[in-house]
């Protein structure tokens, strides 16, 4: 509890937002208790009870519906068209395939939908609450009943219920933020949300019990959520990169034309990209020092002959797919040469015998990083996505 409170008190956007929700709910509870109106306090307690019931039922409902929704989307056999897609189509295919393949995101979205539906339906029970209150007030014989709580106790009760209501509302805020950063991993404020210690702490202590069996099969929630962000971001790249420009396709076929096996094709592309794409130190420095990220497509990387690791990995994946290779972009941590690790991206290619081999074209200028021994000593994978078809 102490670490949870400490995370809440840190001056970061998520903590401030949740603090505001808690304070507003607490003030509402105090005002309802201090008003001296038993009816007002009763309906405040009624609202809080409906929020708690909705949260519990929404968690159960999402856990029940999640596998059924996945099965339905698999049956639909949704395949991203290999043609130039508009922004709306890109978002749609990213959304549908991410909901199909990524369990945490699917659970989070279903949880919010179930919660909103339950709140709407349970809202029709307000007349029942009014009837119960009037029945209580009349004592069943038409004579007013004595107040349930004295004034001081009423304030205390209102504050306690306000805190409970605020916690429920805060949970919904966290769930909304999770779905937002999952579907729009490079949207406004997503970096701040993902870096929030309060967000991570809340995810561990509040989302875990509600998600139940959905998360018991995986790692601790914080690590799973971080991996989910990366996977959705990679899925977005795969949808965007589904259309291969003619000049890139022509170059890929020219590079691999003399290769007789999958391994030779993969090697030829590794040598070509590794010797022609320079590392963009200006882009890397702008991101590290100023937080400015310059998004670029494989066509940009191919045209400028510059890029950072994710750009090189995306270009490799596009060219490899063009010549019939099954390829995936892998994200994780790469050795920095100083005894530490930093964010990195590379590729894996599947050979005809079914085995996957790793390669890192970004590092080609520093040595041979095409399926070397002990690759895992310098590359720590966090997640992977098969280009376009979702195997991880």
PDB file of N, CA, C and O in Angstrom, residues 91 177-194 229 232-233 236-237 287 291 293 295:
ATOM      1  N   UNK A  91      -5.882   1.676 -39.745  1.00  0.00           N
ATOM      2  CA  UNK A  91      -6.339   1.565 -38.357  1.00  0.00           C
ATOM      3  C   UNK A  91      -7.264   0.361 -38.199  1.00  0.00           C
ATOM      4  O   UNK A  91      -7.169  -0.382 -37.215  1.00  0.00           O
ATOM      5  N   UNK A 177      -7.037   4.011 -20.452  1.00  0.00           N
ATOM      6  CA  UNK A 177      -5.674   4.361 -20.867  1.00  0.00           C
ATOM      7  C   UNK A 177      -4.974   3.161 -21.487  1.00  0.00           C
ATOM      8  O   UNK A 177      -4.240   3.297 -22.472  1.00  0.00           O
ATOM      9  N   UNK A 178      -5.196   1.969 -20.927  1.00  0.00           N
ATOM     10  CA  UNK A 178      -4.569   0.778 -21.478  1.00  0.00           C
ATOM     11  C   UNK A 178      -5.026   0.530 -22.910  1.00  0.00           C
ATOM     12  O   UNK A 178      -4.217   0.264 -23.809  1.00  0.00           O
ATOM     13  N   UNK A 179      -6.323   0.605 -23.150  1.00  0.00           N
ATOM     14  CA  UNK A 179      -6.839   0.396 -24.507  1.00  0.00           C
ATOM     15  C   UNK A 179      -6.330   1.479 -25.443  1.00  0.00           C
ATOM     16  O   UNK A 179      -5.959   1.217 -26.595  1.00  0.00           O
ATOM     17  N   UNK A 180      -6.262   2.717 -24.952  1.00  0.00           N
ATOM     18  CA  UNK A 180      -5.792   3.838 -25.783  1.00  0.00           C
ATOM     19  C   UNK A 180      -4.354   3.622 -26.238  1.00  0.00           C
ATOM     20  O   UNK A 180      -4.056   3.709 -27.437  1.00  0.00           O
ATOM     21  N   UNK A 181      -3.461   3.349 -25.300  1.00  0.00           N
ATOM     22  CA  UNK A 181      -2.053   3.214 -25.688  1.00  0.00           C
ATOM     23  C   UNK A 181      -1.812   1.927 -26.479  1.00  0.00           C
ATOM     24  O   UNK A 181      -0.842   1.840 -27.243  1.00  0.00           O
ATOM     25  N   UNK A 182      -2.694   0.934 -26.330  1.00  0.00           N
ATOM     26  CA  UNK A 182      -2.549  -0.294 -27.101  1.00  0.00           C
ATOM     27  C   UNK A 182      -2.947  -0.081 -28.556  1.00  0.00           C
ATOM     28  O   UNK A 182      -2.265  -0.531 -29.471  1.00  0.00           O
ATOM     29  N   UNK A 183      -4.061   0.607 -28.770  1.00  0.00           N
ATOM     30  CA  UNK A 183      -4.536   0.832 -30.133  1.00  0.00           C
ATOM     31  C   UNK A 183      -3.788   1.957 -30.826  1.00  0.00           C
ATOM     32  O   UNK A 183      -3.661   1.960 -32.053  1.00  0.00           O
ATOM     33  N   UNK A 184      -3.293   2.927 -30.051  1.00  0.00           N
ATOM     34  CA  UNK A 184      -2.547   4.053 -30.624  1.00  0.00           C
ATOM     35  C   UNK A 184      -1.196   4.159 -29.917  1.00  0.00           C
ATOM     36  O   UNK A 184      -0.942   5.111 -29.176  1.00  0.00           O
ATOM     37  N   UNK A 185      -0.307   3.174 -30.137  1.00  0.00           N
ATOM     38  CA  UNK A 185       0.940   3.120 -29.362  1.00  0.00           C
ATOM     39  C   UNK A 185       1.884   4.285 -29.603  1.00  0.00           C
ATOM     40  O   UNK A 185       2.796   4.503 -28.807  1.00  0.00           O
ATOM     41  N   UNK A 186       1.688   5.029 -30.675  1.00  0.00           N
ATOM     42  CA  UNK A 186       2.527   6.210 -30.895  1.00  0.00           C
ATOM     43  C   UNK A 186       1.703   7.488 -30.861  1.00  0.00           C
ATOM     44  O   UNK A 186       2.086   8.506 -31.416  1.00  0.00           O
ATOM     45  N   UNK A 187       0.542   7.433 -30.195  1.00  0.00           N
ATOM     46  CA  UNK A 187      -0.326   8.598 -30.091  1.00  0.00           C
ATOM     47  C   UNK A 187       0.157   9.587 -29.043  1.00  0.00           C
ATOM     48  O   UNK A 187       1.134   9.338 -28.332  1.00  0.00           O
ATOM     49  N   UNK A 188      -0.535  10.718 -28.929  1.00  0.00           N
ATOM     50  CA  UNK A 188      -0.148  11.740 -27.948  1.00  0.00           C
ATOM     51  C   UNK A 188      -0.152  11.185 -26.522  1.00  0.00           C
ATOM     52  O   UNK A 188      -1.070  10.473 -26.131  1.00  0.00           O
ATOM     53  N   UNK A 189       0.898  11.489 -25.765  1.00  0.00           N
ATOM     54  CA  UNK A 189       1.038  11.160 -24.343  1.00  0.00           C
ATOM     55  C   UNK A 189       1.241   9.671 -24.052  1.00  0.00           C
ATOM     56  O   UNK A 189       1.330   9.284 -22.878  1.00  0.00           O
ATOM     57  N   UNK A 190       1.328   8.812 -25.085  1.00  0.00           N
ATOM     58  CA  UNK A 190       1.469   7.392 -24.786  1.00  0.00           C
ATOM     59  C   UNK A 190       2.783   7.077 -24.070  1.00  0.00           C
ATOM     60  O   UNK A 190       2.822   6.207 -23.198  1.00  0.00           O
ATOM     61  N   UNK A 191       3.850   7.786 -24.430  1.00  0.00           N
ATOM     62  CA  UNK A 191       5.130   7.537 -23.753  1.00  0.00           C
ATOM     63  C   UNK A 191       5.035   7.875 -22.267  1.00  0.00           C
ATOM     64  O   UNK A 191       5.557   7.154 -21.416  1.00  0.00           O
ATOM     65  N   UNK A 192       4.348   8.984 -21.950  1.00  0.00           N
ATOM     66  CA  UNK A 192       4.190   9.372 -20.552  1.00  0.00           C
ATOM     67  C   UNK A 192       3.348   8.362 -19.784  1.00  0.00           C
ATOM     68  O   UNK A 192       3.635   8.040 -18.629  1.00  0.00           O
ATOM     69  N   UNK A 193       2.313   7.850 -20.432  1.00  0.00           N
ATOM     70  CA  UNK A 193       1.446   6.878 -19.769  1.00  0.00           C
ATOM     71  C   UNK A 193       2.210   5.590 -19.492  1.00  0.00           C
ATOM     72  O   UNK A 193       2.173   5.045 -18.383  1.00  0.00           O
ATOM     73  N   UNK A 194       2.943   5.106 -20.475  1.00  0.00           N
ATOM     74  CA  UNK A 194       3.660   3.845 -20.315  1.00  0.00           C
ATOM     75  C   UNK A 194       4.803   3.969 -19.306  1.00  0.00           C
ATOM     76  O   UNK A 194       5.197   2.986 -18.682  1.00  0.00           O
ATOM     77  N   UNK A 229       2.122  -3.627 -25.741  1.00  0.00           N
ATOM     78  CA  UNK A 229       2.339  -2.362 -26.441  1.00  0.00           C
ATOM     79  C   UNK A 229       3.241  -2.571 -27.653  1.00  0.00           C
ATOM     80  O   UNK A 229       2.968  -2.087 -28.752  1.00  0.00           O
ATOM     81  N   UNK A 232       1.497  -4.560 -30.515  1.00  0.00           N
ATOM     82  CA  UNK A 232       0.526  -3.778 -31.277  1.00  0.00           C
ATOM     83  C   UNK A 232       1.240  -2.779 -32.180  1.00  0.00           C
ATOM     84  O   UNK A 232       0.839  -2.551 -33.323  1.00  0.00           O
ATOM     85  N   UNK A 233       2.318  -2.171 -31.668  1.00  0.00           N
ATOM     86  CA  UNK A 233       3.091  -1.236 -32.485  1.00  0.00           C
ATOM     87  C   UNK A 233       3.673  -1.957 -33.694  1.00  0.00           C
ATOM     88  O   UNK A 233       3.636  -1.437 -34.821  1.00  0.00           O
ATOM     89  N   UNK A 236       0.983  -2.609 -36.219  1.00  0.00           N
ATOM     90  CA  UNK A 236       0.702  -1.408 -36.989  1.00  0.00           C
ATOM     91  C   UNK A 236       1.696  -1.273 -38.136  1.00  0.00           C
ATOM     92  O   UNK A 236       1.326  -0.960 -39.272  1.00  0.00           O
ATOM     93  N   UNK A 237       2.982  -1.503 -37.848  1.00  0.00           N
ATOM     94  CA  UNK A 237       3.997  -1.421 -38.896  1.00  0.00           C
ATOM     95  C   UNK A 237       3.729  -2.443 -39.997  1.00  0.00           C
ATOM     96  O   UNK A 237       3.892  -2.163 -41.181  1.00  0.00           O
ATOM     97  N   UNK A 287      15.810  11.575 -30.498  1.00  0.00           N
ATOM     98  CA  UNK A 287      14.850  10.849 -29.664  1.00  0.00           C
ATOM     99  C   UNK A 287      15.345  10.736 -28.223  1.00  0.00           C
ATOM    100  O   UNK A 287      14.591  10.967 -27.274  1.00  0.00           O
ATOM    101  N   UNK A 291      13.359  13.616 -27.051  1.00  0.00           N
ATOM    102  CA  UNK A 291      12.092  12.894 -27.112  1.00  0.00           C
ATOM    103  C   UNK A 291      11.363  13.054 -28.429  1.00  0.00           C
ATOM    104  O   UNK A 291      10.158  12.798 -28.521  1.00  0.00           O
ATOM    105  N   UNK A 293      10.575  11.808 -32.056  1.00  0.00           N
ATOM    106  CA  UNK A 293      10.659  10.596 -32.867  1.00  0.00           C
ATOM    107  C   UNK A 293      10.211  10.891 -34.288  1.00  0.00           C
ATOM    108  O   UNK A 293       9.101  11.368 -34.515  1.00  0.00           O
ATOM    109  N   UNK A 295       9.010   9.343 -37.491  1.00  0.00           N
ATOM    110  CA  UNK A 295       8.473   8.119 -38.081  1.00  0.00           C
ATOM    111  C   UNK A 295       8.874   8.042 -39.544  1.00  0.00           C
ATOM    112  O   UNK A 295       8.855   9.040 -40.264  1.00  0.00           O
TER     113      UNK A 295
END
